[in-house]
């Protein structure tokens, strides 16, 4: 049986308060609430609407988007028996695998949708920032297919760690810059401030925004964090619900890695809704790197999401925009903050979070690869760590569903470093974290005071 | 509907003469026919039987093999409409895509079967040679899963062009050597003969055979060329027949690339049988590189398949074992000869062949990637070239099925070279080809004479 979900799950319908509270951006410098017109000059009306509407529970996926989804969806949901055996557990571990499409990750789900809406709105070029390059590859192909030009700024450290991913984007016809680059003010400023700058998603996005504002017909697109991106990704969880039903099992625990949040929201929102509406409790665990532990160590505060300061302050779980995240191989999880919507939900206790060190992540990834053959992205391996914890800590056999956001074939140099014993544990500089959090608290207190 | 083929198509049943004639190896030095005991000391009885039996048309796939096949089969058979549009053709182009499994290519189909039969026969370690590394990756995982150790010799030029593929094998727990290596007599001799040696499948296999013969419990496995490997790959064509039926179309032309022949045989044998038994004519086209054009430029003669001279002389379409093939990126097509069975069939006019230059191959691959998102292996792109020729030359719209043997994600550095304009056309040294063919003719005439 083919199970193809044809709607996105709009979680704002379950929590209408977030639709109002969620975005609520502020300008800390002026202590004014940002107006929408200031806030998202780059978003098309339809995407803006998707980010804020609470009135319908399910949003129909447009036919042209569904048609492209059908090239690779439904994605596999398989029981990883060989992995269970390798762990010696009697629990059932399922994985939902989003790495089997051409672009290699879940990012394609939103890339296709965004390319569709932008094209429909008359946009000619998309600019964007990408971390490990999964989003960059996805939007490059989606734009190529939709007949849109695309300019990608890829975080420097990932660009060098994963040299084949920018090639992939070029194959799809995209223009790629290593960020910080020399082609924008934001990039040049970052290079002057730190000539050895590893780069960050906040700088890459800042560069992309600058370019979008300077070229007529160009718009900035974002691969995660915003509500509409989270919404598009719920096709993953919608489909997984149907597949679990077909299998005749239901997960006690759902795990996913969290960067800016779209992968995590994609699998978990539909399960959260099922849990709320059908009274079937599901424990949802967000897995993050110790290197960038915004959920387990960050604070809930107003902060900037990009280095260009053109985006408004948003309230989110964050380590502060001044934090310098170690160059871990899970480049997609190096963003200092996370989605405002998810952050609010985390504050309200709707899910848990765990942080993992880099070596444990790769140890788990190699164990999984030998058992199942699947070489997963370092980001996705965090979800496997959380799944392993869940079955090990359970007093009795349970059912766990781990979301594998992408394959790791273009991350094999990272696996190489691990197998050679040349990988560090990805621990952050504690002094720097303390300083960043302190700066963040000061800014927020100042804004409260005036 | 899920279409999962549960039998392999034994083409020897359609052409029993080949079962006798096909292997018929000779020792040119002694002018004696080789005895079976000399010939394949490394093959298990069951695989040997599969290589020679003509009595049954369909061979049931063993359950444990089917179970592992079901992890990734059926593989997609999709109509590449966007590629048709890019070509401006009204013909229908279908692609069967074997690159979606964990190991990344069709090679897994035989790797799983061989690991099963070797394990059952009590073997403990597999040794093998691999060209571009698709076979090496597949056998590494299949052995890891079956609990067998594995030693892989990978052709040097491919090892350097595709550095992530040996990493993949290491992730699966394999021991990898760049060939020619220092660990075997065969390898050392090749290095002495030519310190700049690019390596070849014949040397890599020679090294693997040497190791297999020196370690108790070790056996040599081969990724293509032998009849049993061709047999295992027919699961691809068996499945494609079912899928074409489900779609309600039937190909006028089937194309596939040919190296040692397993990919080509895998898709084409079932269609050839259908064509013979149901009277539905199918044109079958083998696509090879101009760099190594054994079908279109080679001769049908006795030749050695490996550099160690431990394997017997077999009659095949070959450029001669002394030919030095340019270091083209389609490393899997660099073997100087091809399957004896396919060679005999080619002599009998059962299929056609076309040769393509490297730049045309990559031009087609990039066009295909932008249209469909799929980045295919350079080997597989040859099949696309043949498909494009077929639709362009057809006087009226036709239906073409191209077999895509694997993905090209670990070949992206080749795409990079192409996009940067740093790729050559892969043309062979004409003097060297003439010399190799002349030497080959002399050896064969000598053997005929005594």
Coordinates of C-alpha atoms in Angstrom, one line a residue, chain A:
Chain A
X1 CA 0.0 0.0 0.0
X2 CA 1.3 3.4 -0.9
X3 CA 0.7 5.9 1.9
X4 CA 1.1 9.5 0.6
X5 CA 0.1 12.3 3.0
X6 CA -1.7 15.1 1.1
X7 CA -1.9 17.7 3.9
X8 CA 0.5 19.5 6.2
X9 CA -0.2 19.5 9.9
X10 CA -0.7 23.0 11.2
X11 CA 0.1 22.8 14.9
X12 CA -0.9 26.4 15.4
X13 CA -4.5 25.1 15.2
X14 CA -3.8 23.1 18.4
X15 CA -2.1 26.0 20.1
X16 CA -3.6 29.2 18.7
X17 CA -1.8 31.2 21.4
X18 CA 1.5 30.6 19.6
X19 CA 0.2 32.1 16.4
X20 CA 0.0 35.4 18.3
X21 CA 2.9 34.9 20.7
X22 CA 5.2 33.0 18.4
X23 CA 6.6 35.6 16.0
X24 CA 6.2 38.7 18.3
X25 CA 9.5 40.2 17.2
X26 CA 10.9 43.2 18.9
X27 CA 13.6 45.7 18.2
X28 CA 15.8 45.7 21.3
X29 CA 17.6 48.8 20.3
X30 CA 14.5 50.9 20.0
X31 CA 12.4 48.7 22.3
X32 CA 9.6 48.8 19.8
X33 CA 7.6 45.9 18.6
X34 CA 8.5 45.2 15.0
X35 CA 5.8 45.6 12.4
X36 CA 5.2 42.8 10.0
X37 CA 6.3 44.9 7.1
X38 CA 9.7 45.5 8.7
X39 CA 9.9 41.9 9.8
X40 CA 9.8 39.8 6.8
X41 CA 10.2 41.9 3.7
X42 CA 11.4 38.8 1.9
X43 CA 8.5 36.4 2.5
X44 CA 5.8 36.0 0.0
X45 CA 2.3 36.6 1.2
X46 CA 1.3 32.9 1.0
X47 CA 4.3 31.8 3.1
X48 CA 3.6 34.6 5.6
X49 CA 0.0 33.4 5.9
X50 CA 1.2 29.9 6.5
X51 CA 3.4 31.1 9.3
X52 CA 0.6 32.7 11.2
X53 CA -2.7 31.1 10.5
X54 CA -4.3 29.1 13.3
X55 CA -7.7 28.5 11.8
X56 CA -7.3 25.2 10.0
X57 CA -5.8 22.0 11.3
X58 CA -4.7 20.6 8.0
X59 CA -3.4 22.6 5.1
X60 CA -3.9 20.8 1.7
X61 CA -0.5 20.4 -0.1
X62 CA -0.9 22.0 -3.6
X63 CA -1.0 19.6 -6.5
X64 CA 2.2 20.7 -8.2
X65 CA 4.0 20.2 -4.9
X66 CA 2.4 16.8 -4.4
X67 CA 3.5 15.8 -7.9
X68 CA 7.2 16.5 -7.0
X69 CA 6.8 14.9 -3.6
X70 CA 5.6 11.8 -5.4
X71 CA 9.0 11.5 -7.0
X72 CA 10.4 10.4 -3.7
X73 CA 7.6 10.0 -1.2
X74 CA 6.5 8.1 0.7
X75 CA 10.0 7.8 2.2
X76 CA 10.9 4.5 3.9
X77 CA 9.8 3.8 7.5
X78 CA 11.6 0.6 8.4
X79 CA 12.2 -1.4 11.5
X80 CA 15.9 -1.5 12.2
X81 CA 16.0 -5.1 13.5
X82 CA 19.8 -5.5 12.9
X83 CA 20.4 -2.3 14.9
X84 CA 18.2 -3.7 17.7
X85 CA 20.3 -6.9 17.6
X86 CA 23.5 -4.9 17.7
X87 CA 22.3 -3.1 20.8
X88 CA 21.0 -6.2 22.4
X89 CA 17.6 -4.7 23.1
X90 CA 14.2 -6.3 22.9
X91 CA 12.6 -2.9 22.2
X92 CA 11.5 -2.0 18.7
X93 CA 13.4 0.7 16.9
X94 CA 11.9 2.2 13.7
X95 CA 13.6 4.7 11.5
X96 CA 12.0 7.1 9.1
X97 CA 14.5 7.8 6.4
X98 CA 14.4 11.1 4.6
X99 CA 17.8 10.7 2.9
X100 CA 16.6 8.8 -0.1
X101 CA 15.6 11.7 -2.4
X102 CA 17.9 13.2 -5.0
X103 CA 19.0 16.1 -2.8
X104 CA 19.7 13.8 0.1
X105 CA 17.6 15.1 3.0
X106 CA 14.3 16.2 4.4
X107 CA 15.1 19.8 3.3
X108 CA 13.7 19.0 -0.1
X109 CA 10.2 18.9 1.4
X110 CA 10.3 22.7 2.1
X111 CA 12.5 23.5 -0.9
X112 CA 9.9 22.2 -3.3
X113 CA 7.1 24.1 -1.6
X114 CA 9.0 27.3 -1.3
X115 CA 10.2 27.2 -4.9
X116 CA 6.5 26.7 -5.9
X117 CA 5.2 29.7 -3.8
X118 CA 8.1 32.0 -4.8
X119 CA 7.7 31.2 -8.5
X120 CA 3.9 31.8 -8.3
X121 CA 4.6 35.2 -6.7
X122 CA 6.8 36.2 -9.7
X123 CA 10.1 35.9 -8.0
X124 CA 13.1 35.3 -10.3
X125 CA 16.0 34.5 -8.0
X126 CA 16.3 33.0 -4.6
X127 CA 19.2 33.7 -2.2
X128 CA 19.8 31.6 0.9
X129 CA 22.3 30.6 3.5
X130 CA 23.1 26.9 4.2
X131 CA 25.0 25.2 7.0
X132 CA 26.1 21.7 6.1
X133 CA 24.7 22.2 2.6
X134 CA 21.6 19.9 2.8
X135 CA 19.3 22.9 2.5
X136 CA 21.5 24.4 -0.2
X137 CA 21.4 21.3 -2.3
X138 CA 17.7 20.9 -1.9
X139 CA 16.8 24.5 -2.8
X140 CA 19.3 24.4 -5.7
X141 CA 17.5 21.5 -7.3
X142 CA 14.0 22.8 -6.4
X143 CA 14.8 26.1 -8.0
X144 CA 16.4 24.5 -11.1
X145 CA 13.2 22.5 -11.5
X146 CA 11.0 25.5 -11.0
X147 CA 13.0 27.7 -13.4
X148 CA 14.4 30.0 -10.6
X149 CA 18.0 31.2 -10.3
X150 CA 19.6 30.6 -7.0
X151 CA 22.5 32.1 -5.0
X152 CA 23.7 30.1 -2.0
X153 CA 26.0 31.2 0.8
X154 CA 27.5 28.1 2.5
X155 CA 29.1 28.2 6.0
X156 CA 32.9 28.1 5.4
X157 CA 33.8 25.3 7.8
X158 CA 31.2 23.0 6.3
X159 CA 32.2 24.1 2.8
X160 CA 35.7 22.9 3.5
X161 CA 34.6 19.7 5.4
X162 CA 32.1 18.6 2.7
X163 CA 33.6 19.8 -0.6
X164 CA 31.3 17.7 -2.7
X165 CA 28.1 19.3 -1.5
X166 CA 28.8 22.7 -3.2
X167 CA 29.7 20.7 -6.3
X168 CA 26.2 19.1 -6.1
X169 CA 24.7 22.6 -6.0
X170 CA 26.7 23.6 -9.0
X171 CA 25.6 20.5 -10.9
X172 CA 22.0 21.8 -10.3
X173 CA 23.1 25.2 -11.7
X174 CA 23.4 27.2 -8.5
X175 CA 25.8 30.0 -7.8
X176 CA 27.7 29.2 -4.6
X177 CA 29.8 31.3 -2.2
X178 CA 31.8 30.2 0.8
X179 CA 30.7 32.3 3.7
X180 CA 31.9 34.7 5.0
X181 CA 32.5 35.8 1.4
X182 CA 34.0 38.9 -0.2
X183 CA 30.9 39.7 -2.1
X184 CA 28.8 41.3 0.7
X185 CA 29.2 43.9 3.4
X186 CA 28.2 41.3 6.0
X187 CA 30.8 38.9 4.8
X188 CA 33.6 41.4 4.6
X189 CA 32.8 42.7 8.1
X190 CA 32.9 39.1 9.5
X191 CA 36.3 38.5 7.8
X192 CA 37.7 41.7 9.2
X193 CA 36.4 40.9 12.7
X194 CA 38.0 37.4 12.5
X195 CA 40.2 36.5 9.6
X196 CA 40.0 32.8 10.8
X197 CA 36.2 32.9 11.0
X198 CA 34.7 29.4 10.7
X199 CA 31.4 31.0 9.5
X200 CA 28.0 30.5 10.9
X201 CA 24.4 30.2 9.6
X202 CA 23.7 33.6 11.0
X203 CA 26.5 35.2 8.8
X204 CA 25.5 33.1 5.7
X205 CA 21.9 34.2 6.0
X206 CA 23.0 37.8 6.6
X207 CA 24.9 37.7 3.3
X208 CA 22.0 36.1 1.5
X209 CA 19.6 38.8 2.8
X210 CA 22.0 41.5 1.7
X211 CA 22.1 40.2 -1.8
X212 CA 18.3 39.7 -2.0
X213 CA 17.8 43.3 -1.0
X214 CA 20.1 44.5 -3.7
X215 CA 18.8 42.6 -6.7
X216 CA 15.3 43.3 -8.2
X217 CA 13.2 40.2 -8.4
X218 CA 15.4 38.4 -5.8
X219 CA 14.0 37.1 -2.5
X220 CA 15.6 35.5 0.5
X221 CA 14.5 32.0 1.4
X222 CA 15.2 30.2 4.6
X223 CA 15.7 26.4 5.2
X224 CA 14.5 26.1 8.7
X225 CA 13.3 28.0 11.8
X226 CA 10.3 29.9 10.3
X227 CA 6.8 28.5 10.9
X228 CA 6.1 27.9 7.3
X229 CA 9.2 25.7 7.0
X230 CA 8.2 23.7 10.0
X231 CA 4.8 23.3 8.5
X232 CA 6.1 22.0 5.1
X233 CA 8.2 19.4 7.0
X234 CA 5.1 17.9 8.7
X235 CA 4.6 15.8 5.6
X236 CA 7.2 13.6 7.2
X237 CA 5.2 13.0 10.4
X238 CA 1.9 12.8 8.6
X239 CA 3.2 10.0 6.5
X240 CA 4.9 8.3 9.4
X241 CA 1.6 8.2 11.3
X242 CA 0.0 6.4 8.3
X243 CA 3.0 4.0 8.0
X244 CA 3.0 3.2 11.7
X245 CA -0.7 2.4 11.5
X246 CA -0.1 0.2 8.5
X247 CA 2.7 -1.6 10.5
X248 CA 0.3 -1.9 13.4
X249 CA 2.5 -0.3 16.0
X250 CA 2.7 3.1 17.6
X251 CA 5.8 4.7 19.0
X252 CA 6.2 5.4 22.8
X253 CA 9.1 7.7 21.9
X254 CA 9.9 9.9 18.9
X255 CA 13.4 11.3 18.5
X256 CA 14.8 13.8 16.0
X257 CA 17.8 16.1 15.9
X258 CA 17.2 19.8 16.2
X259 CA 19.0 22.6 14.6
X260 CA 16.7 25.5 13.7
X261 CA 13.9 23.0 14.2
X262 CA 12.3 22.1 10.9
X263 CA 13.3 18.4 10.9
X264 CA 12.3 18.0 14.5
X265 CA 9.0 19.7 14.0
X266 CA 8.4 17.7 10.8
X267 CA 8.3 14.4 12.5
X268 CA 7.0 15.4 15.9
X269 CA 4.1 17.8 15.3
X270 CA 1.8 15.2 13.9
X271 CA 2.6 12.7 16.7
X272 CA 2.2 15.5 19.3
X273 CA -1.3 16.2 17.8
X274 CA -2.2 12.6 17.8
X275 CA -1.0 12.4 21.4
X276 CA -3.1 15.4 22.4
X277 CA -6.3 14.5 20.5
X278 CA -6.3 10.7 20.9
X279 CA -4.9 10.6 24.4
X280 CA -2.1 8.3 23.3
X281 CA 1.0 9.6 25.1
X282 CA 4.1 10.0 23.1
X283 CA 7.4 11.1 24.6
X284 CA 9.2 13.4 22.1
X285 CA 12.9 14.0 22.5
X286 CA 15.0 16.6 20.7
X287 CA 18.6 15.7 20.2
X288 CA 21.2 18.4 20.0
X289 CA 25.0 18.5 20.0
X290 CA 26.9 19.5 23.2
X291 CA 28.7 21.9 20.9
X292 CA 25.6 23.9 20.4
X293 CA 23.2 23.0 23.2
X294 CA 20.6 25.8 22.8
X295 CA 17.8 23.8 24.4
X296 CA 19.6 22.2 27.3
X297 CA 22.0 25.1 28.1
X298 CA 20.6 28.2 26.4
X299 CA 18.1 30.7 27.7
X300 CA 14.7 31.8 26.5
X301 CA 15.4 35.4 25.4
X302 CA 15.1 37.9 22.6
X303 CA 18.0 37.5 20.1
X304 CA 18.9 38.0 16.5
X305 CA 18.8 35.1 14.1
X306 CA 21.3 36.6 11.5
X307 CA 24.4 38.6 11.6
X308 CA 23.2 41.3 9.3
X309 CA 20.8 42.6 12.0
X310 CA 18.1 43.1 9.3
X311 CA 15.9 40.4 10.8
X312 CA 14.1 41.4 14.0
X313 CA 14.8 40.2 17.5
X314 CA 12.8 37.0 18.1
X315 CA 12.3 35.3 21.4
X316 CA 13.8 31.8 21.3
X317 CA 16.0 29.3 23.1
X318 CA 19.5 30.6 22.3
X319 CA 23.1 30.6 23.3
X320 CA 23.4 34.1 22.1
X321 CA 24.3 35.3 18.6
X322 CA 27.9 36.0 19.8
X323 CA 28.6 32.4 20.6
X324 CA 31.3 30.8 18.4
X325 CA 30.2 27.2 17.9
X326 CA 33.0 24.5 17.5
X327 CA 33.4 23.3 13.9
X328 CA 31.6 20.0 14.5
X329 CA 30.7 17.9 11.5
X330 CA 27.0 18.1 12.2
X331 CA 27.1 21.5 10.5
X332 CA 23.3 21.7 10.3
X333 CA 23.1 21.8 14.1
X334 CA 25.5 24.7 14.6
X335 CA 22.9 27.5 14.6
X336 CA 23.0 29.4 17.9
X337 CA 19.2 29.5 18.4
X338 CA 16.2 27.6 17.3
X339 CA 12.7 28.2 16.0
X340 CA 10.6 30.7 18.1
X341 CA 7.6 28.4 17.9
X342 CA 9.6 25.3 19.1
X343 CA 11.2 27.4 21.8
X344 CA 7.8 28.4 23.2
X345 CA 6.7 24.8 23.1
X346 CA 9.8 23.7 24.9
X347 CA 9.2 26.3 27.6
X348 CA 5.7 24.8 28.0
X349 CA 7.1 21.3 28.4
X350 CA 5.7 19.8 25.3
X351 CA 9.0 17.9 24.6
X352 CA 12.3 17.0 26.1
X353 CA 15.9 17.6 25.0
X354 CA 19.2 15.8 25.2
X355 CA 22.7 16.9 24.2
X356 CA 25.3 14.5 22.7
X357 CA 29.0 14.7 22.3
X358 CA 30.6 14.3 18.8
X359 CA 32.4 11.0 19.4
X360 CA 29.4 9.3 20.8
X361 CA 27.4 10.5 17.8
X362 CA 29.8 8.9 15.4
X363 CA 30.2 5.8 17.4
X364 CA 26.4 5.3 17.2
X365 CA 26.4 6.2 13.5
X366 CA 29.1 3.6 12.6
X367 CA 27.2 0.9 14.6
X368 CA 24.1 1.8 12.8
X369 CA 25.8 1.7 9.4
X370 CA 27.3 -1.7 9.9
X371 CA 24.0 -3.1 11.0
X372 CA 21.7 -1.5 8.4
X373 CA 24.0 -0.3 5.6
X374 CA 22.7 3.2 6.0
X375 CA 25.3 5.9 6.4
X376 CA 23.4 8.7 8.0
X377 CA 24.2 12.4 8.2
X378 CA 26.0 13.4 11.4
X379 CA 23.0 15.5 12.3
X380 CA 20.7 12.6 12.0
X381 CA 22.9 10.4 14.1
X382 CA 22.0 12.5 17.1
X383 CA 18.4 11.2 16.8
X384 CA 19.9 7.6 16.9
X385 CA 21.7 8.5 20.2
X386 CA 18.4 9.6 21.7
X387 CA 16.7 6.5 20.5
X388 CA 19.5 4.3 22.1
X389 CA 19.1 6.2 25.4
X390 CA 15.4 5.7 25.3
X391 CA 15.5 2.0 24.9
X392 CA 18.3 1.6 27.4
X393 CA 16.5 3.6 30.0
X394 CA 13.1 1.9 29.5
X395 CA 12.2 -0.5 32.2
X396 CA 10.3 -2.7 29.7
X397 CA 10.4 -3.1 25.9
X398 CA 9.2 0.0 24.1
X399 CA 8.7 1.2 20.5
X400 CA 10.9 4.1 19.4
X401 CA 10.8 6.0 16.1
X402 CA 13.9 7.9 15.2
X403 CA 13.8 10.4 12.3
X404 CA 16.8 10.2 10.0
X405 CA 16.9 13.6 8.3
X406 CA 19.4 12.7 5.6
X407 CA 22.2 10.5 4.3
X408 CA 25.8 11.0 5.2
X409 CA 27.4 10.1 1.9
X410 CA 28.8 13.6 1.4
X411 CA 29.9 13.6 5.1
X412 CA 32.1 10.5 4.7
X413 CA 35.3 12.6 5.3
X414 CA 33.9 13.1 8.8
X415 CA 33.5 9.3 9.2
X416 CA 37.0 9.0 7.9
X417 CA 38.3 11.4 10.7
X418 CA 36.4 9.4 13.3
X419 CA 37.7 6.0 12.1
X420 CA 41.3 7.4 12.0
X421 CA 40.9 8.7 15.6
X422 CA 41.4 12.2 14.4
X423 CA 38.1 13.6 15.6
X424 CA 37.6 15.7 18.8
X425 CA 34.6 15.5 21.0
X426 CA 33.2 18.9 19.9
X427 CA 33.2 20.5 23.3
X428 CA 32.5 24.3 23.4
X429 CA 34.7 26.9 25.0
X430 CA 32.9 27.3 28.4
X431 CA 34.2 30.9 29.0
X432 CA 32.9 32.0 25.6
X433 CA 29.5 30.4 26.3
X434 CA 29.3 32.1 29.7
X435 CA 30.2 35.5 28.0
X436 CA 27.7 35.1 25.3
X437 CA 24.9 34.2 27.7
X438 CA 25.8 37.1 29.9
X439 CA 25.7 39.5 27.0
X440 CA 22.4 38.1 26.0
X441 CA 20.9 38.6 29.5
X442 CA 22.2 42.2 29.6
X443 CA 20.6 43.1 26.3
X444 CA 17.3 41.6 27.4
X445 CA 17.4 43.3 30.7
X446 CA 18.1 46.6 29.1
X447 CA 15.1 46.1 26.7
X448 CA 12.9 45.3 29.6
X449 CA 14.0 48.4 31.5
X450 CA 13.4 51.0 28.9

